[in-house]
Amino acid sequence: FTFALPRHPLTPTMKLACCMTLGASAAIPTVKLNNGVEMPLISLGTWQYNSTVAEATVKLGMKVGFNHIDTAHTYENQDGVGRALAGLDRKSYFLTTKVPAPSTTKFYDETNQYLSDDLKFLNLDQVDLMLLHFPPKTNDCAVMQEQWRAMEDFYKAGKAKAIGVSNYCISSLECIAEKATVTPAVNQVEFHIGMGPDPTGLKSYCDSKGIFLQAYSPLGDGTTELITGPLVSRIGKSHGKSGAQVSLRWLVEHNIPLSTKSTSEKHLQEDLDIFEWSLTSEEKSKLDAATSPAGTPSFMCKSETVVV
């Protein structure tokens, strides 16, 4: 199965010359999605934050220089995110949110309701990127196709500048491609050192379709190995950087947009300091070869592999 090609076919390529500039901060590099939309390379995530914490964190993040905010319907904090962004120039930030899999048999209608609710909670008429948060637990292709139909209608109505998916494996992407008229711009998945540069072949598959992989849990899931572990700490020391910065930089060098999170101003500032230095080829190779901490791009498809 193949996706319909975008009007101007684009491969997922870094557009470092085209950046979103932030006040006194350095410009954050952007990537150009398959429909031409420019997306900042790093976003501030709000998972596990209640509305009050999300509001405070987004305000802090915008203060230190973030211009891409990531939230979701299931985070139950979009009202807080909306309050933090209220009154700001709409062109000054890029907003990603997500809708969950349906819980009823009215797949299209329920998805439409989630989409409308997201805009209402955020107090916006349009988001920059809307994602399907995860496939249905049943992995039912018909459900995914109906959800994607609702997403396409939302996009065509001008309520999202781009649409995509999250936690989608190759079989899920192939399912929606059977009926899609719009190719997903992004697939947001778990991606970090220890998984290799092309986990389960998903990156090369998405590259071949013009879909950007975006990393969540870029520092691993429930581990400090990618923050204070010996490999990243040793490499970081040689650059005057932290182990966490090395872990984030590794993703950047593999052309992977990423979503990070912290309520600490110091850590948020460090997270943005990953663009004006580089890993050596030897360092990058060692990080590519790391097998710990383990991870899988999606909890929905742990065993899938593909040869592209």
Short mmCIF file of N, CA, C and O in Angstrom, two decimals, residues 64-199:
data_model
loop_
_atom_site.label_atom_id
_atom_site.label_comp_id
_atom_site.label_asym_id
_atom_site.label_seq_id
_atom_site.Cartn_x
_atom_site.Cartn_y
_atom_site.Cartn_z
N VAL A 64 12.14 30.70 28.59
CA VAL A 64 13.54 30.33 28.35
C VAL A 64 13.84 30.12 26.87
O VAL A 64 15.00 30.01 26.49
N GLY A 65 12.80 30.05 26.02
CA GLY A 65 13.06 29.98 24.59
C GLY A 65 12.37 28.89 23.81
O GLY A 65 12.53 28.80 22.60
N PHE A 66 11.60 28.02 24.45
CA PHE A 66 10.84 27.01 23.71
C PHE A 66 9.76 27.71 22.88
O PHE A 66 9.17 28.70 23.32
N ASN A 67 9.51 27.17 21.70
CA ASN A 67 8.44 27.71 20.87
C ASN A 67 7.55 26.61 20.29
O ASN A 67 6.79 26.84 19.35
N HIS A 68 7.68 25.41 20.84
CA HIS A 68 6.86 24.27 20.40
C HIS A 68 6.37 23.57 21.67
O HIS A 68 7.19 23.13 22.49
N ILE A 69 5.06 23.50 21.83
CA ILE A 69 4.45 22.91 23.02
C ILE A 69 3.68 21.66 22.61
O ILE A 69 2.99 21.65 21.60
N ASP A 70 3.79 20.61 23.42
CA ASP A 70 3.14 19.33 23.13
C ASP A 70 2.20 18.96 24.27
O ASP A 70 2.60 18.91 25.44
N THR A 71 0.93 18.70 23.93
CA THR A 71 -0.04 18.27 24.92
C THR A 71 -0.92 17.19 24.29
O THR A 71 -0.62 16.69 23.21
N ALA A 72 -2.00 16.81 24.97
CA ALA A 72 -2.88 15.76 24.44
C ALA A 72 -4.19 15.75 25.21
O ALA A 72 -4.25 16.18 26.37
N HIS A 73 -5.21 15.23 24.57
CA HIS A 73 -6.52 15.09 25.20
C HIS A 73 -6.43 14.28 26.48
O HIS A 73 -7.00 14.65 27.52
N THR A 74 -5.70 13.17 26.43
CA THR A 74 -5.64 12.28 27.59
C THR A 74 -4.78 12.83 28.73
O THR A 74 -4.81 12.30 29.84
N TYR A 75 -4.00 13.89 28.48
CA TYR A 75 -3.23 14.49 29.55
C TYR A 75 -4.13 15.29 30.50
O TYR A 75 -3.72 15.60 31.62
N GLU A 76 -5.31 15.64 30.03
CA GLU A 76 -6.29 16.40 30.83
C GLU A 76 -5.70 17.71 31.37
O GLU A 76 -5.99 18.11 32.50
N ASN A 77 -4.89 18.37 30.55
CA ASN A 77 -4.29 19.64 30.98
C ASN A 77 -4.33 20.71 29.89
O ASN A 77 -3.67 21.75 30.00
N GLN A 78 -5.11 20.45 28.84
CA GLN A 78 -5.11 21.39 27.72
C GLN A 78 -5.64 22.77 28.11
O GLN A 78 -5.22 23.78 27.53
N ASP A 79 -6.52 22.81 29.10
CA ASP A 79 -7.00 24.11 29.55
C ASP A 79 -5.86 24.93 30.15
O ASP A 79 -5.76 26.15 29.93
N GLY A 80 -4.98 24.27 30.89
CA GLY A 80 -3.82 24.96 31.46
C GLY A 80 -2.85 25.42 30.39
O GLY A 80 -2.32 26.54 30.45
N VAL A 81 -2.62 24.57 29.40
CA VAL A 81 -1.76 24.94 28.27
C VAL A 81 -2.36 26.15 27.56
O VAL A 81 -1.66 27.11 27.21
N GLY A 82 -3.67 26.11 27.34
CA GLY A 82 -4.33 27.21 26.67
C GLY A 82 -4.19 28.52 27.43
O GLY A 82 -3.96 29.59 26.83
N ARG A 83 -4.32 28.45 28.76
CA ARG A 83 -4.16 29.67 29.56
C ARG A 83 -2.74 30.22 29.45
O ARG A 83 -2.53 31.44 29.41
N ALA A 84 -1.76 29.33 29.41
CA ALA A 84 -0.36 29.77 29.32
C ALA A 84 -0.08 30.48 27.99
O ALA A 84 0.74 31.39 27.93
N LEU A 85 -0.77 30.05 26.95
CA LEU A 85 -0.52 30.60 25.61
C LEU A 85 -1.43 31.78 25.28
O LEU A 85 -1.20 32.49 24.29
N ALA A 86 -2.45 31.99 26.08
CA ALA A 86 -3.41 33.06 25.81
C ALA A 86 -2.71 34.42 25.76
O ALA A 86 -1.88 34.74 26.62
N GLY A 87 -3.04 35.19 24.75
CA GLY A 87 -2.48 36.53 24.63
C GLY A 87 -1.16 36.60 23.89
O GLY A 87 -0.71 37.68 23.51
N LEU A 88 -0.52 35.44 23.65
CA LEU A 88 0.73 35.44 22.89
C LEU A 88 0.44 35.55 21.40
O LEU A 88 -0.60 35.10 20.92
N ASP A 89 1.37 36.12 20.67
CA ASP A 89 1.27 36.15 19.21
C ASP A 89 1.17 34.72 18.71
O ASP A 89 2.04 33.89 18.99
N ARG A 90 0.11 34.41 17.98
CA ARG A 90 -0.10 33.02 17.52
C ARG A 90 1.04 32.52 16.65
O ARG A 90 1.28 31.32 16.57
N LYS A 91 1.74 33.42 16.01
CA LYS A 91 2.85 33.01 15.15
C LYS A 91 4.12 32.72 15.96
O LYS A 91 5.11 32.25 15.40
N SER A 92 4.08 32.99 17.27
CA SER A 92 5.29 32.84 18.08
C SER A 92 5.47 31.43 18.62
O SER A 92 6.49 31.14 19.23
N TYR A 93 4.48 30.57 18.42
CA TYR A 93 4.62 29.21 18.93
C TYR A 93 3.94 28.20 18.00
O TYR A 93 3.05 28.53 17.23
N PHE A 94 4.40 26.97 18.11
CA PHE A 94 3.87 25.83 17.36
C PHE A 94 3.25 24.90 18.40
O PHE A 94 3.89 24.56 19.40
N LEU A 95 2.01 24.48 18.18
CA LEU A 95 1.31 23.67 19.17
C LEU A 95 0.90 22.32 18.60
O LEU A 95 0.25 22.23 17.56
N THR A 96 1.30 21.27 19.30
CA THR A 96 0.91 19.90 18.97
C THR A 96 -0.03 19.37 20.04
O THR A 96 0.23 19.53 21.23
N THR A 97 -1.12 18.74 19.62
CA THR A 97 -1.96 18.02 20.56
C THR A 97 -2.43 16.72 19.91
O THR A 97 -2.08 16.43 18.76
N LYS A 98 -3.21 15.94 20.67
CA LYS A 98 -3.52 14.59 20.22
C LYS A 98 -4.93 14.19 20.65
O LYS A 98 -5.44 14.72 21.64
N VAL A 99 -5.50 13.25 19.91
CA VAL A 99 -6.80 12.69 20.29
C VAL A 99 -6.64 11.19 20.49
O VAL A 99 -5.86 10.53 19.80
N PRO A 100 -7.38 10.61 21.46
CA PRO A 100 -7.24 9.18 21.75
C PRO A 100 -8.02 8.30 20.79
O PRO A 100 -8.79 8.78 19.95
N ALA A 101 -7.82 7.00 20.94
CA ALA A 101 -8.63 6.03 20.20
C ALA A 101 -10.05 6.07 20.74
O ALA A 101 -10.26 6.36 21.92
N PRO A 102 -11.05 5.77 19.91
CA PRO A 102 -12.44 5.83 20.37
C PRO A 102 -12.78 4.71 21.35
O PRO A 102 -12.18 3.64 21.33
N SER A 103 -13.75 4.98 22.19
CA SER A 103 -14.20 3.98 23.17
C SER A 103 -15.58 3.43 22.82
O SER A 103 -16.11 2.59 23.53
N THR A 104 -16.17 3.95 21.72
CA THR A 104 -17.47 3.47 21.26
C THR A 104 -17.33 2.94 19.85
O THR A 104 -16.23 2.92 19.29
N THR A 105 -18.42 2.52 19.26
CA THR A 105 -18.39 2.02 17.88
C THR A 105 -18.60 3.14 16.86
O THR A 105 -18.55 2.89 15.66
N LYS A 106 -18.83 4.35 17.35
CA LYS A 106 -18.98 5.49 16.45
C LYS A 106 -17.62 6.15 16.25
O LYS A 106 -17.34 7.24 16.75
N PHE A 107 -16.78 5.44 15.51
CA PHE A 107 -15.37 5.80 15.43
C PHE A 107 -15.15 7.21 14.87
O PHE A 107 -14.41 8.01 15.44
N TYR A 108 -15.81 7.52 13.77
CA TYR A 108 -15.65 8.83 13.12
C TYR A 108 -16.24 9.94 13.98
O TYR A 108 -15.58 10.95 14.24
N ASP A 109 -17.45 9.74 14.46
CA ASP A 109 -18.13 10.77 15.24
C ASP A 109 -17.41 11.06 16.56
O ASP A 109 -17.28 12.21 16.97
N GLU A 110 -16.96 9.99 17.22
CA GLU A 110 -16.27 10.20 18.49
C GLU A 110 -14.95 10.93 18.28
O GLU A 110 -14.58 11.81 19.07
N THR A 111 -14.26 10.59 17.21
CA THR A 111 -13.00 11.28 16.90
C THR A 111 -13.25 12.75 16.62
O THR A 111 -12.52 13.63 17.09
N ASN A 112 -14.32 13.03 15.88
CA ASN A 112 -14.68 14.43 15.63
C ASN A 112 -14.95 15.18 16.92
O ASN A 112 -14.56 16.35 17.07
N GLN A 113 -15.60 14.52 17.86
CA GLN A 113 -15.88 15.17 19.14
C GLN A 113 -14.60 15.46 19.90
O GLN A 113 -14.43 16.54 20.48
N TYR A 114 -13.67 14.50 19.90
CA TYR A 114 -12.38 14.73 20.55
C TYR A 114 -11.65 15.92 19.92
O TYR A 114 -11.06 16.75 20.62
N LEU A 115 -11.69 15.99 18.60
CA LEU A 115 -11.02 17.07 17.89
C LEU A 115 -11.61 18.43 18.28
O LEU A 115 -10.89 19.39 18.55
N SER A 116 -12.94 18.49 18.31
CA SER A 116 -13.61 19.73 18.71
C SER A 116 -13.30 20.09 20.15
O SER A 116 -13.07 21.26 20.49
N ASP A 117 -13.29 19.06 21.01
CA ASP A 117 -12.99 19.30 22.43
C ASP A 117 -11.59 19.86 22.61
O ASP A 117 -11.37 20.76 23.45
N ASP A 118 -10.63 19.35 21.86
CA ASP A 118 -9.25 19.84 21.98
C ASP A 118 -9.19 21.34 21.70
O ASP A 118 -8.56 22.10 22.45
N LEU A 119 -9.81 21.77 20.62
CA LEU A 119 -9.80 23.19 20.29
C LEU A 119 -10.49 24.01 21.39
O LEU A 119 -10.03 25.10 21.75
N LYS A 120 -11.59 23.47 21.92
CA LYS A 120 -12.32 24.17 22.97
C LYS A 120 -11.47 24.32 24.22
O LYS A 120 -11.38 25.40 24.81
N PHE A 121 -10.83 23.23 24.66
CA PHE A 121 -9.99 23.28 25.85
C PHE A 121 -8.83 24.27 25.69
O PHE A 121 -8.46 24.98 26.62
N LEU A 122 -8.25 24.28 24.49
CA LEU A 122 -7.10 25.13 24.22
C LEU A 122 -7.50 26.58 23.91
O LEU A 122 -6.65 27.47 23.90
N ASN A 123 -8.79 26.78 23.66
CA ASN A 123 -9.32 28.10 23.29
C ASN A 123 -8.66 28.61 22.01
O ASN A 123 -8.25 29.78 21.92
N LEU A 124 -8.58 27.72 21.03
CA LEU A 124 -7.97 28.05 19.75
C LEU A 124 -8.90 27.62 18.61
O LEU A 124 -9.74 26.73 18.77
N ASP A 125 -8.71 28.25 17.46
CA ASP A 125 -9.45 27.86 16.26
C ASP A 125 -8.67 26.88 15.40
O ASP A 125 -9.23 26.22 14.53
N GLN A 126 -7.37 26.80 15.66
CA GLN A 126 -6.49 25.95 14.83
C GLN A 126 -5.28 25.54 15.65
O GLN A 126 -4.75 26.31 16.46
N VAL A 127 -4.82 24.30 15.46
CA VAL A 127 -3.56 23.84 16.03
C VAL A 127 -2.57 23.64 14.89
O VAL A 127 -2.96 23.55 13.72
N ASP A 128 -1.30 23.58 15.23
CA ASP A 128 -0.29 23.39 14.19
C ASP A 128 -0.18 21.93 13.78
O ASP A 128 -0.03 21.63 12.59
N LEU A 129 -0.25 21.03 14.77
CA LEU A 129 -0.14 19.60 14.47
C LEU A 129 -1.10 18.83 15.36
O LEU A 129 -1.06 18.96 16.59
N MET A 130 -1.95 18.04 14.75
CA MET A 130 -2.89 17.18 15.47
C MET A 130 -2.50 15.73 15.19
O MET A 130 -2.31 15.35 14.03
N LEU A 131 -2.39 14.94 16.26
CA LEU A 131 -1.98 13.54 16.12
C LEU A 131 -3.07 12.61 16.65
O LEU A 131 -3.75 12.94 17.62
N LEU A 132 -3.19 11.43 16.04
CA LEU A 132 -3.89 10.32 16.67
C LEU A 132 -2.93 9.75 17.70
O LEU A 132 -1.82 9.33 17.35
N HIS A 133 -3.32 9.73 18.97
CA HIS A 133 -2.38 9.45 20.05
C HIS A 133 -1.85 8.01 20.03
O HIS A 133 -0.70 7.75 20.36
N PHE A 134 -2.70 7.06 19.68
CA PHE A 134 -2.29 5.66 19.62
C PHE A 134 -3.36 4.87 18.88
O PHE A 134 -4.52 5.28 18.81
N PRO A 135 -2.99 3.73 18.31
CA PRO A 135 -3.99 2.88 17.66
C PRO A 135 -4.94 2.30 18.70
O PRO A 135 -4.62 2.28 19.90
N PRO A 136 -6.11 1.83 18.28
CA PRO A 136 -7.01 1.17 19.23
C PRO A 136 -6.34 -0.09 19.80
O PRO A 136 -5.50 -0.71 19.14
N LYS A 137 -6.70 -0.45 21.02
CA LYS A 137 -6.09 -1.61 21.65
C LYS A 137 -6.27 -2.89 20.83
O LYS A 137 -5.46 -3.80 20.90
N THR A 138 -7.35 -2.93 20.06
CA THR A 138 -7.63 -4.10 19.23
C THR A 138 -6.81 -4.11 17.95
O THR A 138 -6.78 -5.11 17.24
N ASN A 139 -6.14 -2.98 17.66
CA ASN A 139 -5.43 -2.81 16.38
C ASN A 139 -6.36 -3.02 15.19
O ASN A 139 -5.93 -3.46 14.12
N ASP A 140 -7.62 -2.69 15.36
CA ASP A 140 -8.63 -2.86 14.32
C ASP A 140 -8.40 -1.84 13.21
O ASP A 140 -8.47 -0.63 13.43
N CYS A 141 -8.15 -2.33 12.00
CA CYS A 141 -7.83 -1.45 10.88
C CYS A 141 -8.99 -0.51 10.56
O CYS A 141 -8.79 0.67 10.26
N ALA A 142 -10.21 -1.01 10.62
CA ALA A 142 -11.37 -0.18 10.28
C ALA A 142 -11.49 1.02 11.22
O ALA A 142 -11.86 2.12 10.80
N VAL A 143 -11.15 0.82 12.49
CA VAL A 143 -11.19 1.92 13.46
C VAL A 143 -10.14 2.98 13.08
O VAL A 143 -10.42 4.19 13.06
N MET A 144 -8.94 2.54 12.78
CA MET A 144 -7.88 3.47 12.40
C MET A 144 -8.24 4.25 11.15
O MET A 144 -8.00 5.46 11.05
N GLN A 145 -8.82 3.58 10.20
CA GLN A 145 -9.19 4.24 8.95
C GLN A 145 -10.27 5.29 9.18
O GLN A 145 -10.23 6.39 8.59
N GLU A 146 -11.25 5.00 10.03
CA GLU A 146 -12.30 5.97 10.33
C GLU A 146 -11.75 7.15 11.13
O GLU A 146 -12.15 8.30 10.90
N GLN A 147 -10.84 6.86 12.04
CA GLN A 147 -10.22 7.96 12.77
C GLN A 147 -9.42 8.86 11.83
O GLN A 147 -9.47 10.09 11.93
N TRP A 148 -8.70 8.23 10.91
CA TRP A 148 -7.90 9.03 9.98
C TRP A 148 -8.80 9.84 9.05
O TRP A 148 -8.46 10.98 8.68
N ARG A 149 -9.94 9.30 8.67
CA ARG A 149 -10.89 10.06 7.84
C ARG A 149 -11.34 11.32 8.57
O ARG A 149 -11.43 12.41 7.98
N ALA A 150 -11.61 11.20 9.87
CA ALA A 150 -11.99 12.37 10.65
C ALA A 150 -10.84 13.38 10.72
O ALA A 150 -11.06 14.60 10.64
N MET A 151 -9.62 12.87 10.86
CA MET A 151 -8.45 13.74 10.90
C MET A 151 -8.28 14.49 9.58
O MET A 151 -7.99 15.70 9.56
N GLU A 152 -8.47 13.80 8.47
CA GLU A 152 -8.34 14.44 7.17
C GLU A 152 -9.38 15.55 7.01
O GLU A 152 -9.07 16.64 6.49
N ASP A 153 -10.60 15.30 7.44
CA ASP A 153 -11.65 16.31 7.33
C ASP A 153 -11.32 17.52 8.20
O ASP A 153 -11.56 18.68 7.81
N PHE A 154 -10.78 17.27 9.38
CA PHE A 154 -10.35 18.33 10.29
C PHE A 154 -9.25 19.18 9.63
O PHE A 154 -9.29 20.42 9.67
N TYR A 155 -8.31 18.52 9.00
CA TYR A 155 -7.21 19.18 8.31
C TYR A 155 -7.71 19.99 7.12
O TYR A 155 -7.35 21.16 6.93
N LYS A 156 -8.58 19.39 6.33
CA LYS A 156 -9.10 20.06 5.13
C LYS A 156 -9.98 21.25 5.49
O LYS A 156 -10.15 22.17 4.69
N ALA A 157 -10.53 21.24 6.70
CA ALA A 157 -11.33 22.36 7.18
C ALA A 157 -10.46 23.50 7.72
O ALA A 157 -10.98 24.52 8.17
N GLY A 158 -9.14 23.31 7.69
CA GLY A 158 -8.22 24.34 8.14
C GLY A 158 -8.05 24.43 9.64
O GLY A 158 -7.53 25.43 10.15
N LYS A 159 -8.43 23.37 10.36
CA LYS A 159 -8.34 23.42 11.82
C LYS A 159 -7.01 22.87 12.34
O LYS A 159 -6.73 22.96 13.54
N ALA A 160 -6.20 22.31 11.46
CA ALA A 160 -4.84 21.89 11.79
C ALA A 160 -3.97 22.16 10.58
O ALA A 160 -4.38 21.90 9.44
N LYS A 161 -2.77 22.67 10.82
CA LYS A 161 -1.86 22.91 9.71
C LYS A 161 -1.25 21.62 9.19
O LYS A 161 -0.84 21.53 8.03
N ALA A 162 -1.17 20.62 10.07
CA ALA A 162 -0.64 19.31 9.68
C ALA A 162 -1.26 18.27 10.60
O ALA A 162 -1.69 18.57 11.71
N ILE A 163 -1.32 17.03 10.12
CA ILE A 163 -1.86 15.93 10.92
C ILE A 163 -0.90 14.75 10.87
O ILE A 163 -0.13 14.58 9.93
N GLY A 164 -0.97 13.93 11.92
CA GLY A 164 -0.09 12.78 11.98
C GLY A 164 -0.59 11.78 13.01
O GLY A 164 -1.75 11.80 13.41
N VAL A 165 0.31 10.92 13.44
CA VAL A 165 -0.04 9.83 14.35
C VAL A 165 1.02 9.71 15.42
O VAL A 165 2.08 10.34 15.35
N SER A 166 0.73 8.89 16.42
CA SER A 166 1.70 8.60 17.48
C SER A 166 1.55 7.14 17.87
O SER A 166 0.44 6.60 17.85
N ASN A 167 2.66 6.51 18.19
CA ASN A 167 2.66 5.09 18.57
C ASN A 167 2.15 4.18 17.46
O ASN A 167 1.65 3.09 17.73
N TYR A 168 2.29 4.62 16.22
CA TYR A 168 1.86 3.81 15.08
C TYR A 168 3.05 2.99 14.58
O TYR A 168 4.13 3.52 14.35
N CYS A 169 2.81 1.69 14.43
CA CYS A 169 3.83 0.82 13.86
C CYS A 169 3.58 0.71 12.35
O CYS A 169 2.66 1.32 11.81
N ILE A 170 4.39 -0.08 11.68
CA ILE A 170 4.31 -0.14 10.23
C ILE A 170 2.97 -0.69 9.77
O ILE A 170 2.35 -0.15 8.84
N SER A 171 2.46 -1.72 10.42
CA SER A 171 1.17 -2.28 10.01
C SER A 171 0.04 -1.26 10.18
O SER A 171 -0.89 -1.21 9.36
N SER A 172 0.12 -0.43 11.22
CA SER A 172 -0.89 0.60 11.44
C SER A 172 -0.84 1.65 10.32
O SER A 172 -1.87 2.10 9.81
N LEU A 173 0.37 2.05 9.95
CA LEU A 173 0.54 3.03 8.88
C LEU A 173 0.05 2.46 7.54
O LEU A 173 -0.59 3.16 6.75
N GLU A 174 0.35 1.19 7.31
CA GLU A 174 -0.10 0.58 6.06
C GLU A 174 -1.63 0.46 6.02
O GLU A 174 -2.24 0.59 4.97
N CYS A 175 -2.22 0.26 7.19
CA CYS A 175 -3.68 0.18 7.26
C CYS A 175 -4.31 1.49 6.82
O CYS A 175 -5.19 1.50 5.93
N ILE A 176 -3.90 2.61 7.43
CA ILE A 176 -4.56 3.86 7.06
C ILE A 176 -4.20 4.30 5.64
O ILE A 176 -4.98 5.01 4.99
N ALA A 177 -3.04 3.83 5.13
CA ALA A 177 -2.66 4.18 3.77
C ALA A 177 -3.61 3.61 2.72
O ALA A 177 -3.70 4.13 1.62
N GLU A 178 -4.32 2.54 3.08
CA GLU A 178 -5.24 1.92 2.11
C GLU A 178 -6.31 2.90 1.65
O GLU A 178 -6.77 2.82 0.50
N LYS A 179 -6.71 3.83 2.53
CA LYS A 179 -7.79 4.76 2.18
C LYS A 179 -7.40 6.22 2.32
O LYS A 179 -8.21 7.10 2.02
N ALA A 180 -6.20 6.49 2.77
CA ALA A 180 -5.80 7.87 3.05
C ALA A 180 -5.68 8.70 1.78
O ALA A 180 -5.25 8.21 0.73
N THR A 181 -6.06 9.96 1.88
CA THR A 181 -5.79 10.93 0.82
C THR A 181 -4.74 11.95 1.29
O THR A 181 -4.25 12.74 0.49
N VAL A 182 -4.41 11.91 2.58
CA VAL A 182 -3.37 12.76 3.16
C VAL A 182 -2.39 11.86 3.90
O VAL A 182 -2.80 11.04 4.73
N THR A 183 -1.12 12.00 3.61
CA THR A 183 -0.09 11.22 4.29
C THR A 183 0.19 11.82 5.66
O THR A 183 0.34 13.04 5.78
N PRO A 184 0.27 11.02 6.71
CA PRO A 184 0.67 11.57 8.01
C PRO A 184 1.99 12.33 7.90
O PRO A 184 2.91 11.88 7.22
N ALA A 185 2.05 13.48 8.54
CA ALA A 185 3.27 14.28 8.51
C ALA A 185 4.28 13.80 9.54
O ALA A 185 5.49 13.93 9.35
N VAL A 186 3.78 13.25 10.66
CA VAL A 186 4.62 12.89 11.80
C VAL A 186 4.11 11.58 12.40
O VAL A 186 2.91 11.31 12.39
N ASN A 187 5.04 10.79 12.91
CA ASN A 187 4.71 9.63 13.75
C ASN A 187 5.55 9.78 15.02
O ASN A 187 6.77 9.61 15.00
N GLN A 188 4.89 10.13 16.12
CA GLN A 188 5.60 10.36 17.38
C GLN A 188 5.68 9.05 18.16
O GLN A 188 4.66 8.44 18.48
N VAL A 189 6.91 8.61 18.44
CA VAL A 189 7.14 7.31 19.07
C VAL A 189 8.25 7.42 20.11
O VAL A 189 8.98 8.41 20.17
N GLU A 190 8.39 6.38 20.92
CA GLU A 190 9.55 6.32 21.83
C GLU A 190 10.80 6.11 21.00
O GLU A 190 10.85 5.24 20.12
N PHE A 191 11.83 6.90 21.28
CA PHE A 191 13.07 6.80 20.49
C PHE A 191 14.20 7.39 21.34
O PHE A 191 14.13 8.54 21.76
N HIS A 192 15.22 6.59 21.58
CA HIS A 192 16.35 7.07 22.38
C HIS A 192 17.56 6.16 22.16
O HIS A 192 17.45 5.08 21.57
N ILE A 193 18.69 6.61 22.64
CA ILE A 193 19.90 5.79 22.62
C ILE A 193 19.59 4.45 23.28
O ILE A 193 18.90 4.39 24.29
N GLY A 194 20.12 3.39 22.72
CA GLY A 194 19.86 2.04 23.21
C GLY A 194 18.93 1.28 22.29
O GLY A 194 18.89 0.05 22.32
N MET A 195 18.19 2.03 21.46
CA MET A 195 17.26 1.41 20.51
C MET A 195 17.87 1.30 19.12
O MET A 195 17.28 0.71 18.23
N GLY A 196 19.07 1.91 18.93
CA GLY A 196 19.68 1.93 17.61
C GLY A 196 19.09 3.05 16.77
O GLY A 196 18.03 3.60 17.09
N PRO A 197 19.75 3.37 15.66
CA PRO A 197 19.30 4.50 14.83
C PRO A 197 18.08 4.20 13.95
O PRO A 197 17.52 5.13 13.37
N ASP A 198 17.66 2.93 13.88
CA ASP A 198 16.49 2.58 13.06
C ASP A 198 15.72 1.45 13.71
O ASP A 198 15.64 0.33 13.19
N PRO A 199 15.12 1.71 14.88
CA PRO A 199 14.46 0.64 15.62
C PRO A 199 13.33 -0.02 14.84
O PRO A 199 12.46 0.67 14.32
#
